[in-house]
CSV table of C-alpha atoms and ligand atoms in Angstrom, one decimal:
chain,number,residue,atom,x,y,z
Z,20,MET,CA,-5.6,42.1,-4.5
Z,21,PRO,CA,-6.1,40.5,-1.3
Z,22,GLY,CA,-3.8,41.3,1.5
Z,23,PRO,CA,-1.1,39.1,3.3
Z,24,GLU,CA,-2.7,36.0,4.8
Z,25,THR,CA,-1.5,34.3,8.1
Z,26,ILE,CA,-0.6,30.6,8.1
Z,27,ALA,CA,-3.2,30.1,10.4
Z,28,ALA,CA,-5.9,31.8,8.4
Z,29,ALA,CA,-4.8,30.1,5.2
Z,30,LEU,CA,-5.2,26.7,7.1
Z,31,ALA,CA,-8.7,27.5,8.3
Z,32,ALA,CA,-9.9,28.6,4.8
Z,33,ALA,CA,-8.3,25.7,3.3
Z,34,ARG,CA,-10.2,23.3,5.9
Z,35,ALA,CA,-13.5,24.8,5.2
Z,36,ARG,CA,-13.1,24.2,1.3
Z,37,LEU,CA,-12.1,20.8,1.9
Z,38,VAL,CA,-15.0,20.0,3.9
Z,39,ALA,CA,-17.3,21.5,1.6
Z,40,ALA,CA,-15.7,19.3,-1.1
Z,41,ASP,CA,-16.5,16.1,1.2
Z,42,VAL,CA,-12.7,15.5,1.5
Z,43,PRO,CA,-12.2,13.3,4.5
Z,44,ASP,CA,-9.5,14.2,7.2
Z,45,ALA,CA,-9.6,17.9,6.2
Z,46,THR,CA,-7.7,19.2,9.2
Z,47,THR,CA,-5.0,16.8,8.8
Z,48,ASP,CA,-4.7,16.7,5.1
Z,49,ALA,CA,-4.5,20.8,4.9
Z,50,ARG,CA,-1.8,20.7,7.6
Z,51,LEU,CA,0.4,18.0,5.8
Z,52,LEU,CA,0.1,20.1,2.7
Z,53,MET,CA,0.9,23.2,4.4
Z,54,GLN,CA,3.8,21.7,6.2
Z,55,HIS,CA,5.2,20.4,2.9
Z,56,VAL,CA,5.1,23.9,1.4
Z,57,LEU,CA,6.8,25.5,4.3
Z,58,ALA,CA,9.2,22.3,4.7
Z,59,CYS,CA,8.3,22.1,8.5
Z,60,ASP,CA,7.0,19.5,10.8
Z,61,HIS,CA,3.8,19.9,13.0
Z,62,ALA,CA,5.6,21.5,15.6
Z,63,GLY,CA,7.2,24.2,13.2
Z,64,LEU,CA,3.6,24.9,11.7
Z,65,ILE,CA,2.4,25.8,15.2
Z,66,LEU,CA,5.1,28.0,15.8
Z,67,ALA,CA,4.9,29.7,12.4
Z,68,GLY,CA,0.9,30.2,12.7
Z,69,GLU,CA,1.0,33.9,12.8
Z,70,ARG,CA,3.4,34.6,10.2
Z,71,SER,CA,2.1,35.9,6.8
Z,72,LEU,CA,2.5,33.5,3.8
Z,73,THR,CA,4.7,34.8,0.9
Z,74,VAL,CA,3.1,35.2,-2.4
Z,75,ALA,CA,5.3,32.2,-3.5
Z,76,GLU,CA,4.0,30.1,-0.7
Z,77,ARG,CA,0.6,30.9,-1.0
Z,78,ALA,CA,0.5,30.0,-4.7
Z,79,ALA,CA,2.3,26.8,-4.0
Z,80,PHE,CA,-0.3,25.8,-1.3
Z,81,GLU,CA,-3.1,26.5,-3.7
Z,82,ALA,CA,-1.8,24.5,-6.4
Z,83,LEU,CA,-1.5,21.5,-3.8
Z,84,LEU,CA,-4.9,22.4,-2.4
Z,85,SER,CA,-6.8,22.3,-5.7
Z,86,ARG,CA,-5.3,18.7,-6.4
Z,87,ARG,CA,-6.9,17.5,-2.9
Z,88,LEU,CA,-10.1,19.3,-3.5
Z,89,ALA,CA,-10.0,17.1,-6.9
Z,90,HIS,CA,-9.7,14.1,-4.6
Z,91,GLU,CA,-6.3,13.1,-5.1
Z,92,PRO,CA,-4.9,11.5,-2.1
Z,93,VAL,CA,-2.3,13.4,-0.2
Z,94,SER,CA,0.3,10.8,-0.5
Z,95,LYS,CA,-0.1,10.9,-4.3
Z,96,ILE,CA,0.3,14.7,-4.1
Z,97,LEU,CA,3.5,14.5,-2.0
Z,98,GLY,CA,4.6,11.5,-3.6
Z,99,GLU,CA,5.4,9.7,-0.3
Z,100,ARG,CA,3.5,7.4,2.2
Z,101,GLU,CA,4.8,6.0,5.5
Z,102,PHE,CA,4.3,2.4,5.8
Z,103,TYR,CA,5.6,0.1,8.7
Z,104,GLY,CA,7.7,3.2,9.9
Z,105,ARG,CA,9.3,3.7,6.6
Z,106,LEU,CA,8.7,6.4,4.0
Z,107,PHE,CA,7.8,4.7,0.4
Z,108,HIS,CA,7.4,6.9,-2.7
Z,109,VAL,CA,4.2,6.6,-4.4
Z,110,THR,CA,2.9,7.5,-8.0
Z,111,ALA,CA,-0.1,7.1,-9.9
Z,112,ASP,CA,0.9,3.9,-11.0
Z,113,VAL,CA,0.8,2.2,-7.7
Z,114,LEU,CA,-1.7,1.4,-5.1
Z,115,ASP,CA,-1.4,3.8,-2.1
Z,116,PRO,CA,-0.2,1.4,0.5
Z,117,ARG,CA,-2.7,1.1,3.3
Z,118,ALA,CA,-2.2,1.0,7.2
Z,119,ASP,CA,-4.5,-2.3,7.0
Z,120,THR,CA,-1.8,-4.0,5.0
Z,121,GLU,CA,0.8,-3.5,7.8
Z,122,THR,CA,-1.2,-6.5,9.4
Z,123,LEU,CA,0.6,-8.8,6.9
Z,124,ILE,CA,3.9,-7.7,8.0
Z,125,ASP,CA,3.1,-8.3,11.7
Z,126,VAL,CA,2.1,-12.0,10.7
Z,127,ALA,CA,5.2,-12.4,8.5
Z,128,LEU,CA,7.6,-11.4,11.2
Z,129,GLU,CA,6.2,-14.0,13.4
Z,130,GLN,CA,8.5,-16.4,12.0
Z,131,PRO,CA,11.7,-15.6,10.1
Z,132,ALA,CA,11.9,-16.4,6.5
Z,133,ARG,CA,15.2,-16.3,4.1
Z,134,ARG,CA,13.6,-16.6,0.7
Z,135,VAL,CA,10.5,-14.2,0.2
Z,136,LEU,CA,8.2,-13.8,-2.7
Z,137,ASP,CA,5.8,-10.6,-3.2
Z,138,LEU,CA,3.2,-11.3,-5.9
Z,139,GLY,CA,1.8,-7.9,-6.9
Z,140,SER,CA,4.3,-5.8,-5.2
Z,141,GLY,CA,3.1,-2.3,-6.4
Z,142,SER,CA,5.1,0.2,-4.3
Z,143,GLY,CA,6.9,-2.5,-2.6
Z,144,ALA,CA,5.7,-1.9,0.8
Z,145,LEU,CA,5.3,-5.5,1.6
Z,146,ILE,CA,8.5,-7.1,0.2
Z,147,VAL,CA,10.8,-3.9,0.8
Z,148,THR,CA,9.5,-3.7,4.5
Z,149,LEU,CA,10.3,-7.4,5.0
Z,150,LEU,CA,14.0,-7.3,3.4
Z,151,ALA,CA,14.6,-4.2,5.6
Z,152,GLU,CA,13.4,-6.1,8.4
Z,153,TRP,CA,15.2,-9.2,7.6
Z,154,PRO,CA,18.9,-8.1,6.8
Z,155,GLU,CA,19.8,-11.8,5.7
Z,156,ALA,CA,16.8,-12.5,3.3
Z,157,THR,CA,16.5,-12.2,-0.2
Z,158,GLY,CA,13.4,-11.5,-2.2
Z,159,VAL,CA,11.5,-11.6,-5.7
Z,160,ALA,CA,9.0,-9.0,-6.6
Z,161,VAL,CA,6.5,-9.7,-9.4
Z,162,ASP,CA,4.0,-7.3,-10.7
Z,163,LEU,CA,2.1,-7.3,-14.2
Z,164,SER,CA,2.7,-3.5,-14.3
Z,165,GLU,CA,6.0,-2.7,-15.6
Z,166,THR,CA,5.5,1.0,-14.1
Z,167,ALA,CA,4.5,-0.4,-10.8
Z,168,LEU,CA,7.8,-2.6,-10.6
Z,169,ALA,CA,9.7,0.6,-11.3
Z,170,VAL,CA,8.2,2.0,-7.9
Z,171,THR,CA,9.2,-1.3,-6.2
Z,172,ALA,CA,12.8,-1.0,-7.6
Z,173,GLU,CA,13.0,2.8,-6.5
Z,174,ASN,CA,11.9,2.0,-2.8
Z,175,ALA,CA,14.2,-1.0,-2.6
Z,176,ARG,CA,17.0,1.4,-3.7
Z,177,ARG,CA,15.9,4.1,-1.3
Z,178,LEU,CA,15.6,1.9,1.7
Z,179,GLY,CA,18.7,0.0,1.0
Z,180,VAL,CA,17.7,-3.5,-0.1
Z,181,ALA,CA,17.9,-3.1,-4.0
Z,182,GLU,CA,20.8,-5.6,-4.1
Z,183,ARG,CA,18.9,-8.5,-2.3
Z,184,LEU,CA,15.6,-7.9,-4.3
Z,185,THR,CA,15.0,-9.5,-8.0
Z,186,LEU,CA,12.2,-7.7,-9.9
Z,187,LEU,CA,10.1,-9.8,-12.4
Z,188,GLN,CA,7.4,-8.7,-14.7
Z,189,GLY,CA,4.3,-10.8,-15.5
Z,190,GLU,CA,1.4,-12.8,-14.1
Z,191,TRP,CA,1.6,-14.1,-10.8
Z,192,PHE,CA,3.9,-17.2,-10.7
Z,193,ALA,CA,4.4,-17.1,-14.5
Z,194,PRO,CA,8.0,-15.4,-14.3
Z,195,VAL,CA,9.3,-17.2,-11.1
Z,196,SER,CA,11.2,-20.3,-10.5
Z,197,GLY,CA,12.5,-21.9,-7.5
Z,198,GLN,CA,11.1,-22.1,-4.0
Z,199,PHE,CA,10.2,-19.7,-1.0
Z,200,ASP,CA,10.1,-19.9,2.6
Z,201,LEU,CA,7.5,-17.1,2.4
Z,202,ILE,CA,5.2,-15.9,-0.1
Z,203,LEU,CA,3.0,-12.8,0.1
Z,204,SER,CA,0.2,-11.4,-1.8
Z,205,ASN,CA,-2.2,-8.3,-1.4
Z,206,PRO,CA,-4.0,-8.9,-4.8
Z,207,PRO,CA,-6.7,-7.0,-6.2
Z,208,TYR,CA,-9.9,-8.1,-4.6
Z,209,ILE,CA,-12.6,-5.5,-5.4
Z,210,PRO,CA,-15.6,-7.1,-7.5
Z,211,THR,CA,-15.6,-5.4,-10.6
Z,212,ALA,CA,-19.1,-4.1,-10.4
Z,213,GLU,CA,-18.3,-2.5,-7.0
Z,214,ILE,CA,-15.4,-0.4,-8.5
Z,215,ALA,CA,-17.6,2.5,-9.8
Z,216,GLY,CA,-19.0,3.0,-6.3
Z,217,LEU,CA,-15.8,3.4,-4.5
Z,218,GLU,CA,-14.7,6.8,-3.2
Z,219,PRO,CA,-13.1,9.0,-5.7
Z,220,ASP,CA,-9.8,9.1,-3.8
Z,221,VAL,CA,-9.4,5.5,-4.6
Z,222,ARG,CA,-11.4,5.0,-7.9
Z,223,GLU,CA,-9.6,7.7,-9.6
Z,224,HIS,CA,-6.2,7.5,-8.0
Z,225,ASP,CA,-5.5,4.0,-7.5
Z,226,PRO,CA,-4.6,1.9,-10.6
Z,227,LEU,CA,-7.5,-0.2,-11.8
Z,228,LEU,CA,-5.0,-3.2,-12.1
Z,229,ALA,CA,-4.6,-2.8,-8.4
Z,230,LEU,CA,-8.1,-3.0,-7.4
Z,231,ASP,CA,-10.1,-5.3,-9.8
Z,232,GLY,CA,-10.4,-8.8,-8.5
Z,233,GLY,CA,-12.7,-9.9,-11.2
Z,234,ALA,CA,-16.6,-10.6,-11.1
Z,235,ASP,CA,-16.5,-11.9,-7.6
Z,236,GLY,CA,-13.1,-10.1,-6.4
Z,237,LEU,CA,-11.6,-13.6,-5.9
Z,238,SER,CA,-10.2,-14.6,-9.5
Z,239,CYS,CA,-6.6,-13.4,-8.2
Z,240,TYR,CA,-6.8,-16.1,-5.3
Z,241,ARG,CA,-7.8,-18.8,-7.4
Z,242,ALA,CA,-4.7,-17.9,-9.8
Z,243,ILE,CA,-2.6,-17.9,-6.8
Z,244,ALA,CA,-3.6,-20.8,-5.0
Z,245,GLY,CA,-3.8,-23.0,-8.2
Z,246,ALA,CA,0.0,-22.4,-9.0
Z,247,ALA,CA,1.5,-21.6,-5.6
Z,248,ALA,CA,2.3,-25.2,-4.1
Z,249,PRO,CA,5.5,-26.2,-6.3
Z,250,HIS,CA,7.1,-22.8,-5.2
Z,251,LEU,CA,6.7,-23.2,-1.2
Z,252,ALA,CA,9.6,-24.6,0.4
Z,253,PRO,CA,9.0,-27.3,3.3
Z,254,GLN,CA,7.5,-25.7,6.2
Z,255,GLY,CA,7.1,-22.6,3.9
Z,256,ARG,CA,3.9,-20.1,4.5
Z,257,ILE,CA,1.6,-18.1,2.3
Z,258,ILE,CA,-0.1,-15.0,3.5
Z,259,VAL,CA,-2.6,-13.0,1.6
Z,260,GLU,CA,-4.6,-9.7,2.3
Z,261,ILE,CA,-8.4,-10.2,1.9
Z,262,GLY,CA,-11.2,-7.8,1.6
Z,263,ALA,CA,-14.0,-7.4,4.3
Z,264,GLY,CA,-15.9,-10.7,4.5
Z,265,GLN,CA,-13.8,-12.7,2.0
Z,266,GLY,CA,-12.4,-15.0,4.5
Z,267,PRO,CA,-14.6,-18.2,4.0
Z,268,ASP,CA,-14.5,-17.9,0.4
Z,269,VAL,CA,-10.5,-17.4,0.4
Z,270,ALA,CA,-10.2,-20.2,2.8
Z,271,ARG,CA,-12.4,-22.5,0.5
Z,272,ILE,CA,-10.1,-21.7,-2.6
Z,273,PHE,CA,-6.8,-22.4,-0.6
Z,274,ALA,CA,-8.3,-25.7,0.7
Z,275,ALA,CA,-9.4,-26.9,-2.5
Z,276,ALA,CA,-5.8,-26.3,-3.6
Z,277,GLY,CA,-4.4,-28.6,-0.8
Z,278,PHE,CA,-3.4,-25.9,1.6
Z,279,ARG,CA,-4.2,-26.0,5.4
Z,280,GLN,CA,-5.1,-22.7,7.2
Z,281,GLY,CA,-3.3,-21.1,9.8
Z,282,ALA,CA,-3.6,-18.1,11.7
Z,283,GLU,CA,-5.8,-15.1,10.6
Z,284,ARG,CA,-5.3,-11.6,11.7
Z,285,ARG,CA,-7.6,-8.8,12.0
Z,286,ASP,CA,-6.8,-5.1,11.1
Z,287,LEU,CA,-7.5,-2.3,13.4
Z,288,GLY,CA,-11.0,-1.8,12.1
Z,289,GLY,CA,-11.8,-5.3,13.2
Z,290,HIS,CA,-11.9,-7.0,10.0
Z,291,VAL,CA,-10.1,-10.3,9.0
Z,292,ARG,CA,-7.4,-8.9,6.9
Z,293,ALA,CA,-4.6,-11.2,6.8
Z,294,LEU,CA,-5.0,-15.0,6.1
Z,295,LEU,CA,-2.0,-17.6,6.6
Z,296,PHE,CA,-1.6,-21.0,4.8
Z,297,THR,CA,0.7,-23.9,4.6
Z,298,PHE,CA,1.1,-27.0,2.4
Z,299,PRO,CA,0.0,-29.8,2.3
Z,300,ALA,CA,-3.1,-29.8,4.5
W,17,SAM,C1,-3.6,-4.3,-4.2
W,17,SAM,S1,-2.0,-4.0,-5.2
W,17,SAM,C2,-0.9,-4.3,-3.9
W,17,SAM,C3,0.2,-3.4,-4.0
W,17,SAM,C4,1.4,-3.7,-2.9
W,17,SAM,N1,1.6,-5.2,-2.6
W,17,SAM,C5,0.6,-3.1,-1.7
W,17,SAM,O1,0.4,-4.2,-0.6
W,17,SAM,O2,0.3,-1.8,-1.3
W,17,SAM,C6,-1.9,-5.3,-6.3
W,17,SAM,C7,-0.7,-5.3,-7.1
W,17,SAM,O3,-0.9,-6.2,-8.3
W,17,SAM,C8,-0.6,-6.0,-9.4
W,17,SAM,N2,-1.4,-7.2,-10.3
W,17,SAM,C9,-2.5,-7.1,-10.8
W,17,SAM,N3,-2.8,-8.1,-11.5
W,17,SAM,C10,-1.8,-8.8,-11.6
W,17,SAM,C11,-1.2,-10.0,-12.3
W,17,SAM,N4,-2.1,-10.8,-12.9
W,17,SAM,N5,0.0,-10.5,-11.9
W,17,SAM,C12,0.8,-9.9,-11.3
W,17,SAM,N6,0.6,-8.6,-10.7
W,17,SAM,C13,-0.7,-8.1,-10.8
W,17,SAM,C14,-1.1,-4.5,-9.7
W,17,SAM,O4,-0.5,-4.0,-10.7
W,17,SAM,C15,-0.7,-4.1,-8.2
W,17,SAM,O5,0.6,-3.8,-8.2
């Protein structure tokens, strides 16, 4: 039976195992899992470093660590992820919301909107954030996945915007009626053949429905651009997230459907991440 282990020693050992398993961000991830077990913040963890773990704490940490060693993302293990300064509940049924997607929120907030539509809402990161930022706005969230839509609903409730959000299950615009000042979408955009080569954290823990953009990665943009015009209010805007290098192709798809391209915005990695369109061209 091994003797008591200090928190600092357990963290160092966990870090080494994560590095050996090729888990990125081993130091941060070990720390976040330990903070969860001890229910403390970063400062509390530093203060507690030389105390010994209890048997129960050690078992709880090992259980979480073994999931991370199997490449489950920390957000999915802990069931939460911060997005635009708010904590979102995340499950295996939704895409883990990415920091890059906050670029769409920055573009959206440059012009107020009262009626907002989010196509493919997943966790609700986009629509729930915008309804929280705009207390007068109402929103509609669409997702093909019923289980994803349940997570949108849960986050809308937790963040106090549920009364202003309508949830619709179905394919893009199929269940939608009416017009919107702002239509947003972060659709699946990975070409099907590239999915097998993605990092295991993504490939095995984000839903395929949230990743697969068809043979060339662009099929969802074609579906959305082809049906958007009747749902855009005068002076309305469409903002879509794109994958690295997809800008020219997506711009062509929207231009062919009669839209004019406005601002484009780069993410922190320097890739064009958000494209804005208005109608008519
Ligand atoms: C890349 S995820 C984006 C989730 C969330 N909006 C975000 O930015 O984190 C794409 C979402 O689109 C949904 N989806 C995929 N195909 C769809 C379709 N044909 N119609 C509606 N939603 C769809 C998926 O279920 C998934 O929740």
